[in-house]
Coordinates of C-alpha atoms in Angstrom, one line a residue:
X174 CA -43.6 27.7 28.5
X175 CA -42.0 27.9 32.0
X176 CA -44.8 28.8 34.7
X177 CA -43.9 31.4 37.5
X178 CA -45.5 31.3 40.1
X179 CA -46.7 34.2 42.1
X180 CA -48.4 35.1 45.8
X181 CA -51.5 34.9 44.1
X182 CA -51.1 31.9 42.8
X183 CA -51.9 29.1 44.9
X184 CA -49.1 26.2 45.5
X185 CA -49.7 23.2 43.8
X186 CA -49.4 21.0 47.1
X187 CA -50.1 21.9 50.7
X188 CA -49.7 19.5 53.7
X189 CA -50.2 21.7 56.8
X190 CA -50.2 20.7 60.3
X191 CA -49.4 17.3 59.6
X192 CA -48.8 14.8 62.8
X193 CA -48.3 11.1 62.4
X194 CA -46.9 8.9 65.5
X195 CA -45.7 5.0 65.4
X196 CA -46.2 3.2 68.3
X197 CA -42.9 4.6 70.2
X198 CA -42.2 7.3 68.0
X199 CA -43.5 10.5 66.6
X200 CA -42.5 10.8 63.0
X201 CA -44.3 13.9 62.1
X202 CA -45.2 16.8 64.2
X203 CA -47.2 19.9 63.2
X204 CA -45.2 20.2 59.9
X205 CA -46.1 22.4 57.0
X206 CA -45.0 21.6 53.6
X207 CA -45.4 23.4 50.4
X208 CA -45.0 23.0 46.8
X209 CA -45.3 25.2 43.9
X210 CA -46.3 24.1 40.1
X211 CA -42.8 24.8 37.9
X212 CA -40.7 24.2 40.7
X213 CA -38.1 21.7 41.8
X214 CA -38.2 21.6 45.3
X215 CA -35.5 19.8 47.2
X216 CA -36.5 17.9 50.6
X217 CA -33.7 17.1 52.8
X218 CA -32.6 15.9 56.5
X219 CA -30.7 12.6 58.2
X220 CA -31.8 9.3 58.8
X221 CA -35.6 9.5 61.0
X222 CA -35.8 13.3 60.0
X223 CA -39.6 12.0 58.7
X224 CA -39.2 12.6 54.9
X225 CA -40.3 9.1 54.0
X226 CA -43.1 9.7 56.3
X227 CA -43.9 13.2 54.9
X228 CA -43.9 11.9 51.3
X229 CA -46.1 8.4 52.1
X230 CA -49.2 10.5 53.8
X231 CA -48.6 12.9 50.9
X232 CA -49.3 9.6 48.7
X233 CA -51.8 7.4 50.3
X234 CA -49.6 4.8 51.7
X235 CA -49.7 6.3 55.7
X236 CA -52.8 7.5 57.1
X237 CA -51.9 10.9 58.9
X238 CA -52.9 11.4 62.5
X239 CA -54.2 15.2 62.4
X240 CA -53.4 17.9 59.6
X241 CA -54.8 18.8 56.2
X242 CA -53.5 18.2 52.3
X243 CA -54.2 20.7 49.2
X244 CA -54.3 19.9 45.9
X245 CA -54.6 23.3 43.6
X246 CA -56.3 25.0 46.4
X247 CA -58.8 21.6 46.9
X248 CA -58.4 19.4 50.0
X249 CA -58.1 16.3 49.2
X250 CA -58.2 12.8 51.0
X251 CA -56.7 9.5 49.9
X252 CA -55.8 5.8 51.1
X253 CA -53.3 4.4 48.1
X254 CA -50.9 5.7 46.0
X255 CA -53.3 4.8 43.1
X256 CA -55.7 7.1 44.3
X257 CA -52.7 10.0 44.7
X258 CA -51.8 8.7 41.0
X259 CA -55.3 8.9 40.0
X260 CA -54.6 12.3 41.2
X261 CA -52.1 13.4 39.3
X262 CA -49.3 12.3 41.9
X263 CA -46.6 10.0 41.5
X264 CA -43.9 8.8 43.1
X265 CA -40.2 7.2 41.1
X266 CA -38.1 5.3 44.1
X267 CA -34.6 4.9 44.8
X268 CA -34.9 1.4 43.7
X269 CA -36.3 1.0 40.1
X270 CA -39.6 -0.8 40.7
X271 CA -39.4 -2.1 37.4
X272 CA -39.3 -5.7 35.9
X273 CA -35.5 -6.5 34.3
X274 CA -36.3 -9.5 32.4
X275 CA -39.2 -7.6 30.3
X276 CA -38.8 -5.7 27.2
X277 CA -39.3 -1.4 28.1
X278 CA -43.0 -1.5 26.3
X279 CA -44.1 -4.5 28.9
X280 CA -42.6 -2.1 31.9
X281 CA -44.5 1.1 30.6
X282 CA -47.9 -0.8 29.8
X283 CA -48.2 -3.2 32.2
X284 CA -51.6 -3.6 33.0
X285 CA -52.3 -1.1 30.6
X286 CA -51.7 -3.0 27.4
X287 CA -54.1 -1.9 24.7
X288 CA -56.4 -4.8 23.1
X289 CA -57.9 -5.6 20.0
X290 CA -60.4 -8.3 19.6
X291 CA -59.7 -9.8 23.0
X292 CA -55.9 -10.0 22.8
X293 CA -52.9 -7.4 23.4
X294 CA -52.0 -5.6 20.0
X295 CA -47.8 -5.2 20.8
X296 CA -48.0 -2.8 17.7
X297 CA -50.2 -0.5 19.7
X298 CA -48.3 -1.2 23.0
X299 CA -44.9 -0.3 21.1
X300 CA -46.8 2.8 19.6
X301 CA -47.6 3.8 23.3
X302 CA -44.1 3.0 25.2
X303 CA -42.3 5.3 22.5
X304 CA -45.0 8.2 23.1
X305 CA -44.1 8.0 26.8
X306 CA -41.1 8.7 26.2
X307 CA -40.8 11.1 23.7
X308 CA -42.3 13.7 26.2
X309 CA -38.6 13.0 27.7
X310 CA -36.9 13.0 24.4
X311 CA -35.7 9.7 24.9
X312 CA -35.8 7.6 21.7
X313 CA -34.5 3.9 22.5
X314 CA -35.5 0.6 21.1
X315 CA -38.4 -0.5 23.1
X316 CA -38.9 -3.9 22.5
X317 CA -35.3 -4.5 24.5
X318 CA -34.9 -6.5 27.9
X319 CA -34.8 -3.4 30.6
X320 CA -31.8 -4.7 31.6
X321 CA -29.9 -3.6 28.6
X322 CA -29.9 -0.5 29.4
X323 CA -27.6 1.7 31.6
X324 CA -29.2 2.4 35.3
X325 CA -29.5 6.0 34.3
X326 CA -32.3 4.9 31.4
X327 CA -33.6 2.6 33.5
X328 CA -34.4 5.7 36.2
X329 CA -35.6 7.7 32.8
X330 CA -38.3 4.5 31.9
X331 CA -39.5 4.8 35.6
X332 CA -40.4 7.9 35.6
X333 CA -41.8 7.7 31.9
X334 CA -44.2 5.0 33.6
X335 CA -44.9 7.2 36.5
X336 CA -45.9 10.6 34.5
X337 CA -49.2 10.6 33.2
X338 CA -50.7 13.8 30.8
X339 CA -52.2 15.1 33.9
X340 CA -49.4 14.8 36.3
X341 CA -49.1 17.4 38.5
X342 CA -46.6 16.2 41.4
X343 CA -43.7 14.0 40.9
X344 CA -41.6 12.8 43.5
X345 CA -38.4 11.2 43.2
X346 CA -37.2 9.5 45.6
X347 CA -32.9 9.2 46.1
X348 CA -33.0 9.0 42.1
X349 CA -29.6 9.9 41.6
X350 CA -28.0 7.3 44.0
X351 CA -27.1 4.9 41.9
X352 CA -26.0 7.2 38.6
X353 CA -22.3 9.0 37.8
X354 CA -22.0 12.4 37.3
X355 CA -23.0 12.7 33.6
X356 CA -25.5 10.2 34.3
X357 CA -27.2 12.8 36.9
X358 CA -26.9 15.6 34.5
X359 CA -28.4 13.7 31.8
X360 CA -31.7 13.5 34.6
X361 CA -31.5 16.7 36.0
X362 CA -32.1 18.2 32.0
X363 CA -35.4 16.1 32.0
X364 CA -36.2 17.2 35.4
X365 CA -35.9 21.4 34.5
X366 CA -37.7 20.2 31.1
X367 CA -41.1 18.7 33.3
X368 CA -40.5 22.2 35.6
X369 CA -41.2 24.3 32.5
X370 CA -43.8 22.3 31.5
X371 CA -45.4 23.2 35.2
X372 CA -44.8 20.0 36.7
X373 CA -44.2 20.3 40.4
X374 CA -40.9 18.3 41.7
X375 CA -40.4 17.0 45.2
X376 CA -35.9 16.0 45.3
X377 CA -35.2 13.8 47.6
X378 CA -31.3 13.6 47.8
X379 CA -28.5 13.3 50.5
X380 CA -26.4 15.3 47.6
X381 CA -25.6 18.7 48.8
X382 CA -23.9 19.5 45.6
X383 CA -27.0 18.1 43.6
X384 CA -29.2 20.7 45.5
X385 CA -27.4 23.1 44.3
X386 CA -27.0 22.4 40.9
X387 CA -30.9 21.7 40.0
X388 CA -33.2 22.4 43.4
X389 CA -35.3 26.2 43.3
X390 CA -36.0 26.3 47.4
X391 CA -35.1 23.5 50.0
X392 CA -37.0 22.2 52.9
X393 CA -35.1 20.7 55.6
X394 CA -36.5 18.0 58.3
X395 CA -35.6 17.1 61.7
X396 CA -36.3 14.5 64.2
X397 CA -40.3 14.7 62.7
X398 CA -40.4 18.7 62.4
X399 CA -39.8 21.3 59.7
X400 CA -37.0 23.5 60.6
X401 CA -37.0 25.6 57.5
X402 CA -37.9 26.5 53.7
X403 CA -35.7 28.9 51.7
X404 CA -34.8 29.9 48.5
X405 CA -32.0 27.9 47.4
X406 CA -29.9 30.6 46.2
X407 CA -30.8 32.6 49.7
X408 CA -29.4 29.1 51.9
X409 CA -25.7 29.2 52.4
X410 CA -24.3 25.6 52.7
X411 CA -23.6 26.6 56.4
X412 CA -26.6 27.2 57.2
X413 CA -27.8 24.4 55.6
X414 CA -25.7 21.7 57.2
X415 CA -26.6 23.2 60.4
X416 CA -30.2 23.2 59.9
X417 CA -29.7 19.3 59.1
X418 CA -27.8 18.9 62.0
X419 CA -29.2 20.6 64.3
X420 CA -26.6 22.9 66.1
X421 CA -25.6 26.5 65.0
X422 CA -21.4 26.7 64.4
X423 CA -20.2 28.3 67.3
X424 CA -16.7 30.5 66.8
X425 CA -15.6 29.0 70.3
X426 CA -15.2 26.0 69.4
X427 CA -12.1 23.8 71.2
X428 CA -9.6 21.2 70.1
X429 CA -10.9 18.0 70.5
X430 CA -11.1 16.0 73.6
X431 CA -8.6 13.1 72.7
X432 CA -5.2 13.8 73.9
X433 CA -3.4 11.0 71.5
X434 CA -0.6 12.4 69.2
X435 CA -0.6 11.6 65.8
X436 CA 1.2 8.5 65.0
X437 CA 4.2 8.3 63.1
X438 CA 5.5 5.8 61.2
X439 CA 4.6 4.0 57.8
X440 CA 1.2 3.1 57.6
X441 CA 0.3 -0.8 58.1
X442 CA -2.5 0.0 55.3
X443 CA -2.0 2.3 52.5
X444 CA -4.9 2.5 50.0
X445 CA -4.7 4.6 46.7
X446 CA -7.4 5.9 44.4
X447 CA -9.4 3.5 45.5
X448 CA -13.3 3.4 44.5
X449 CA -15.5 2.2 42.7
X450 CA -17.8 3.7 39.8
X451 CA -21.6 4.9 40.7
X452 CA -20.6 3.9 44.3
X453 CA -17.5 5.9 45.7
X454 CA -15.5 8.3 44.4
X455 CA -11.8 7.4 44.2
X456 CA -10.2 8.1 47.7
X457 CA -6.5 7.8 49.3
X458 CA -6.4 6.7 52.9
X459 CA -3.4 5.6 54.8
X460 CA -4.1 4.0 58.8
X461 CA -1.0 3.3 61.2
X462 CA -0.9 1.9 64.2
X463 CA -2.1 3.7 67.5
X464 CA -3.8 6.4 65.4
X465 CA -8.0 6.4 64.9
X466 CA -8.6 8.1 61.7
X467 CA -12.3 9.5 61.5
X468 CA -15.1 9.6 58.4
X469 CA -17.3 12.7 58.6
X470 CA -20.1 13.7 56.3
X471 CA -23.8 13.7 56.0
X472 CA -25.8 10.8 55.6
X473 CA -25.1 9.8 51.9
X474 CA -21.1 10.9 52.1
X475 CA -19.8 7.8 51.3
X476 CA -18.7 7.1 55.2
X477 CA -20.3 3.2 55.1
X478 CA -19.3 2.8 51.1
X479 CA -15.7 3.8 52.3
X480 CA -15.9 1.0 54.9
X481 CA -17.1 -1.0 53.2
X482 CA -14.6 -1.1 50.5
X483 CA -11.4 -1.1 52.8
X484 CA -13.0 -4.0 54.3
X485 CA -13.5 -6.2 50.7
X486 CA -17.3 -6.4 51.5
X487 CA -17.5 -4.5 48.0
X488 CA -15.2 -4.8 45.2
X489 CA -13.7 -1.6 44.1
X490 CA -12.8 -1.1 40.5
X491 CA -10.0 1.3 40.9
X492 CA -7.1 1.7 43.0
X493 CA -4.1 0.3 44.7
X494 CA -3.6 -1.2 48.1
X495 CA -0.5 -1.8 50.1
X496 CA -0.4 -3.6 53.5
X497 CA 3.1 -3.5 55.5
X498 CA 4.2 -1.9 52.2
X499 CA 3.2 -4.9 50.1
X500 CA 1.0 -4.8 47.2
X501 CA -2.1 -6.5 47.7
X502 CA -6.2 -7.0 46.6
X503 CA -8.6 -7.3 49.5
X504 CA -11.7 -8.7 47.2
X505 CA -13.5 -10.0 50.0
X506 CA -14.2 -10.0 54.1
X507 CA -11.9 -13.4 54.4
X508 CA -8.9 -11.4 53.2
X509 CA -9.3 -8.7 54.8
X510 CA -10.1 -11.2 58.1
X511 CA -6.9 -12.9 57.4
X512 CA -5.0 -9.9 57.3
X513 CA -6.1 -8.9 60.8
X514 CA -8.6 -6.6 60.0
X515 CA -11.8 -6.1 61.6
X516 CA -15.1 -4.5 60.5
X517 CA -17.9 -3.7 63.4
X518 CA -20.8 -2.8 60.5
X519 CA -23.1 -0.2 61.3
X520 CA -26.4 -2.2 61.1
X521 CA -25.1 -4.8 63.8
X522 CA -28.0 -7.1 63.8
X523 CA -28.0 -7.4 60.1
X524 CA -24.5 -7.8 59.4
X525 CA -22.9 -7.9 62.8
X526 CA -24.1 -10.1 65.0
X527 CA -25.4 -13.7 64.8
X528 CA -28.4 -13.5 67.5
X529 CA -29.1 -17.2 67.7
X530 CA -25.8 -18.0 68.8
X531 CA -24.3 -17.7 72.1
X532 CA -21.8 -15.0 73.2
X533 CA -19.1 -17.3 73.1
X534 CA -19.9 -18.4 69.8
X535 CA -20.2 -15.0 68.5
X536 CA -16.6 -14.1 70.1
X537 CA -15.0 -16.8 68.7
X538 CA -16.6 -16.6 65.1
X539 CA -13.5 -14.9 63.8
X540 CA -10.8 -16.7 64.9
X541 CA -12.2 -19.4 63.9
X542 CA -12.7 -18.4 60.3
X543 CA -9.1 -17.2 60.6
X544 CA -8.1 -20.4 61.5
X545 CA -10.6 -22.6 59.1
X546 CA -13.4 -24.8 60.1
X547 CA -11.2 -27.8 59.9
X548 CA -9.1 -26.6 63.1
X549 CA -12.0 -25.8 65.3
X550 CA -11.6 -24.5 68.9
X551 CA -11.8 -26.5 71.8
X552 CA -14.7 -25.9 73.8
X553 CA -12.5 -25.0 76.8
X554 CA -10.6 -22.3 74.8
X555 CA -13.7 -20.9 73.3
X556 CA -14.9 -20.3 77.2
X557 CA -11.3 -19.8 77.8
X558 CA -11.5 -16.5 75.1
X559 CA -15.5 -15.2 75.8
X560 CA -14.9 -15.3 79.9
X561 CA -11.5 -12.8 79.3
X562 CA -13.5 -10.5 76.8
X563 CA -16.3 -10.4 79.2
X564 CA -14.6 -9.8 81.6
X565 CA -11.9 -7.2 79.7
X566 CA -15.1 -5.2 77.9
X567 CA -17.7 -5.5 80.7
X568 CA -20.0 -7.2 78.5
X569 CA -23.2 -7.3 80.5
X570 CA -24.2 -11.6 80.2
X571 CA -25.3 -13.9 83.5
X572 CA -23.0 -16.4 80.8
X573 CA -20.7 -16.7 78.2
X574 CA -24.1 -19.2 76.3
X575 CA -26.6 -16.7 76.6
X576 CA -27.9 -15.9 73.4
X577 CA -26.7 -12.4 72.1
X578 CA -29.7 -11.4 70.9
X579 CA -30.8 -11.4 74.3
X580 CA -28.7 -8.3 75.2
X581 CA -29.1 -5.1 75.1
X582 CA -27.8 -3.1 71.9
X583 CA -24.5 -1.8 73.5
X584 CA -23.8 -5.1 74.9
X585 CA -24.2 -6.5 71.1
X586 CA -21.6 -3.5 70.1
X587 CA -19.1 -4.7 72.7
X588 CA -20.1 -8.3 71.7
X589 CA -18.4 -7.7 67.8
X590 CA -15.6 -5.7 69.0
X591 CA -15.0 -8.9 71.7
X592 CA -14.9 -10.7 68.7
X593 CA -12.2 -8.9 66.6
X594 CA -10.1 -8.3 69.8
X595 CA -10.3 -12.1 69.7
X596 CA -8.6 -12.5 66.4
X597 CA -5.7 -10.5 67.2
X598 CA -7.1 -7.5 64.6
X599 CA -4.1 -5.1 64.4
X600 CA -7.0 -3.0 61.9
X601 CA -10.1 -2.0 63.2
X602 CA -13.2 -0.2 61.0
X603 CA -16.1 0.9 63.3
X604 CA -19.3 2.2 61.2
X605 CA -21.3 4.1 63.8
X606 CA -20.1 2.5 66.7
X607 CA -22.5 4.0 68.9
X608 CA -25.6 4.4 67.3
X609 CA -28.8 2.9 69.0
X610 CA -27.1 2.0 72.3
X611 CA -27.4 4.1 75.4
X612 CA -25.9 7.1 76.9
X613 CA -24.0 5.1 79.6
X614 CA -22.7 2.4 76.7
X615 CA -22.2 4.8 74.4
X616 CA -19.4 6.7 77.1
X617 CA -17.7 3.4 77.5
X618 CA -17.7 2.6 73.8
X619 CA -15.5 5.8 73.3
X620 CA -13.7 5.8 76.3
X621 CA -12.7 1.8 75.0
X622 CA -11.9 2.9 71.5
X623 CA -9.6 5.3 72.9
X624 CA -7.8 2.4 75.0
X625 CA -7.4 0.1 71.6
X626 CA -6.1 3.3 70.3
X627 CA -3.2 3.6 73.1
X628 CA -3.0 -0.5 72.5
X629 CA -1.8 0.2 69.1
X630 CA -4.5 -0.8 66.8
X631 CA -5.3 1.3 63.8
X632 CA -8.7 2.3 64.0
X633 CA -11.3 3.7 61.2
X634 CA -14.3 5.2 62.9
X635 CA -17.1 6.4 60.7
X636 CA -19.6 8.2 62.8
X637 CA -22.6 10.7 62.3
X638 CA -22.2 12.2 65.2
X639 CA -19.4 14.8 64.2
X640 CA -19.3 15.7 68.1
X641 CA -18.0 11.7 68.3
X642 CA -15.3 12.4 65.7
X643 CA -13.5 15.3 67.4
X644 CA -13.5 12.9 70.5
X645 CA -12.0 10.1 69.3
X646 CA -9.9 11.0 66.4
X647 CA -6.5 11.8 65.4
X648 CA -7.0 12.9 62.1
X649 CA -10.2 13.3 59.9
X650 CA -11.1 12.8 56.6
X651 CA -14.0 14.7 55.5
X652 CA -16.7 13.6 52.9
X653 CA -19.2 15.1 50.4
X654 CA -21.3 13.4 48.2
X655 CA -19.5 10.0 48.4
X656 CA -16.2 12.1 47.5
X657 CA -13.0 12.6 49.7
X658 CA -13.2 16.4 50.1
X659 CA -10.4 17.0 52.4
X660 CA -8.6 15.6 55.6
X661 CA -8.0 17.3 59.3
X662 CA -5.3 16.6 61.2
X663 CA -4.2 16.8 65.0
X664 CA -5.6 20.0 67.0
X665 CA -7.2 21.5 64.0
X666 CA -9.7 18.3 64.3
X667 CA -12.7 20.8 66.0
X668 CA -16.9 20.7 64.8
X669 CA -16.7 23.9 62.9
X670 CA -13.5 23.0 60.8
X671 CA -15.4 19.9 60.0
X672 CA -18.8 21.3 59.2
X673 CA -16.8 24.1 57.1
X674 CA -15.2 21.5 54.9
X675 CA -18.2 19.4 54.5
X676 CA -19.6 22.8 53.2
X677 CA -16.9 23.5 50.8
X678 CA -15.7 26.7 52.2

């Protein structure tokens, strides 16, 4: 029986007021949260909007600075997410904390095997792991290796393990991140079956679509405070995306700021139906030279998958790709290196940079790779090449062997484009190529992207900043839901075209 809930009735979860700082940051501030029994509730907002935050002091893992948490009307106070379990609150990550190698009864009664004379009875333990999950209809040989299954089950064990009789929260966290579209459905008909059974569900998701389909009402963060909470079928995707990003559309809006004309010409990469399954949808994308093509969306759009897949860093399963009008298969960075193109990743001191080396080292890493480790660069050549890009970028360095970790974060950007200039890159992909670096950086990181444009290199520039996009591109393709949803070309590239496309009208 489906519970509606009414004013009277009291939600099943309050957090009011909540504050919680990190040295150097405020994650929460003042924000009010709450959730009803029999409801799916979707939570949403960018990258730092505080909803990991929000959902750890909701769970015991962070210790809240100031505010107050109801439970059915009852405050209640916690330090672990056993005690929030204990509860009647759980929590099913993104990532399936699960054990693989073990058969699904060891996953859903670990350390909860029943006994019989001192030792585990498996007959009893079997018995159990199949009553978990008959309450979601699921009926699957249980004494199989998890990894047997299809992710989608594995998601469907995890939360099995998590619900208890007396669960009254669930949270799921990203859940349908890693599943296709039927695999999602086949969730969301267990999620709206725990809803009528009065479960209360907090949906984390970057899917707008998804929201749509299976959220009641939608809460939105941003930068640490709680913008709104609606109705879903009262929120107009417009509004929406604007909440999330913070701006209201204004009618006014102008062409963008670039003044580059479109290129012409064949494209010197030409990718078809490319993509790759429970990753990306399958996109076209053609780059020429002198022309930077943008990637807008909302975090979870499939900008750094696209990237990432152009640039062989992940192997797509579908599609065809011509360079210069030549079939070929870029199935890994070295190709795509070889074939002069560049990728400056968005998590630079992960994947970009190398900080123990030297700025020369870093500059030169490229070529070098391009030209194998058994032709290595003279010394004087490798100063020869780091002394014209520091000089050429600006690159902020008393010397060419100070350590790039040393520098500051836009001096580490220019540091990885120095190093694909290097190489002679006639293809350039830029994942946020200004994010973390400071406003004065961040002016001459467009205003040089724009110069490599004019140069006649191809440039892919995926950005969050949609107000970045207008400035540097030439055409746009637009993302939703890690699905091509369109393209913009030319003087129609403005913020509102883009936002209206992301939002599908």
């Amino acid at each position: 029986m489906e519970i509606r809930v009414t004013e009277a009735t009291a939600p099943r979860a309050e957090l009011l007021a909540i504050t919680k700082t990190f040295p150097g940051v405020r994650a929460l501030e003042n924000v009010d949260f709450r959730l009803n029994a029999g409801e799916i509730h979707a939570l949403l907002g960018e990258n730092g909007a505080g909803k990991s935050t929000l959902i750890k002091v909701m769970t015991g893992a962070v210790w809240r600075d100031s505010g107050k948490m109801m439970l059915d009307g009852q405050p209640y106070e916690i330090t672990s997410p056993a005690e929030a379990h204990a509860l009647g609150i759980s929590t099913v990550y993104q990532e399936v904390n699960l054990i693989p190698t073990m058969s699904v009864t060891k996953n859903l009664t670990l350390e909860r095997q029943p006994r019989r004379y001192g030792l585990i009875s498996w007959r009893q333990a079997n018995e159990r792991a199949r009553e978990r999950l008959k309450r979601l209809n699921l009926d699957i040989d249980v004494e199989r290796p998890l990894l047997t299954y299809s992710v989608a089950i594995q998601q469907l064990i995890a939360i099995a393990r998590a619900l208890e009789e007396d669960t009254r929260v669930l949270v799921l966290d990203e859940p349908t991140a890693s599943l296709d579209a039927r695999e999602a459905e086949l969730l969301f008909s267990i999620m709206r079956d725990l809803k009528a059974r009065g479960i209360a569900i907090i949906f984390i998701t970057h899917f707008i679509d998804q929201v749509y389909q299976i959220a009641d009402r939608i809460s939105v963060l941003r930068n640490g405070r709680m913008v709104g909470t609606a109705p879903t079928a009262e929120l107009p995707r417009l509004k929406l995306i604007a909440m999330m990003l913070g701006r209201e559309l204004e009618r006014t809006q102008g062409v963008r700021a670039s003044s580059a004309i479109v290129a012409a010409g064949e494209p010197i990469l030409n990718v078809e139906g490319m993509g790759r399954r429970r990753y990306m949808g399958n996109f076209d994308l053609q780059l020429r030279a002198g022309e930077a093509v943008g990637l807008a969306g909302l975090l979870g759009s499939g900008r750094t998958e696209t990237c990432k897949l152009v640039f062989g860093a992940v192997h797509p399963d579908a599609g065809h790709v011509h360079f210069e009008g030549k079939p070929i298969a870029i199935r890994s960075p070295r190709q795509a290196v070889r074939l002069d193109i560049g990728f400056c990743p968005e998590d630079r001191k992960a994947e970009g940079i190398i900080p123990e080396l030297t700025v020369r080292e870093n500059i030169v890493l490229a070529l070098q790779v391009k030209r194998g480790w058994l032709a290595r660069l003279p010394r004087d050549e490798q100063e020869r090449i780091a002394q014209e890009m520091i000089r050429t970028l600006g690159i902020a360095t008393p010397d060419a062997d100070k350590l790039v970790g040393q520098l500051s974060g836009g001096n580490q950007q220019k540091v990885i484009l120095a190093r694909w200039l290097a190489s002679k890159s006639r293809i350039l992909i830029l994942d946020e190529p200004t994010r973390g670096i400071d406003v004065g950086a961040h002016a001459e990181i467009i205003a040089l992207i724009r110069r490599l444009c004019q140069e006649g290199l191809a440039l892919l520039v995926a950005s969050s900043e949609l107000d970045e996009i207008v400035q540097v591109s030439d055409r746009v393709e637009v993302l939703r839901d890690r699905h091509k949803v369109g393209e913009i070309v030319g003087g129609d590239v403005t913020r509102e075209n883009i936002i209206h496309m992301i939002a599908g009208s």
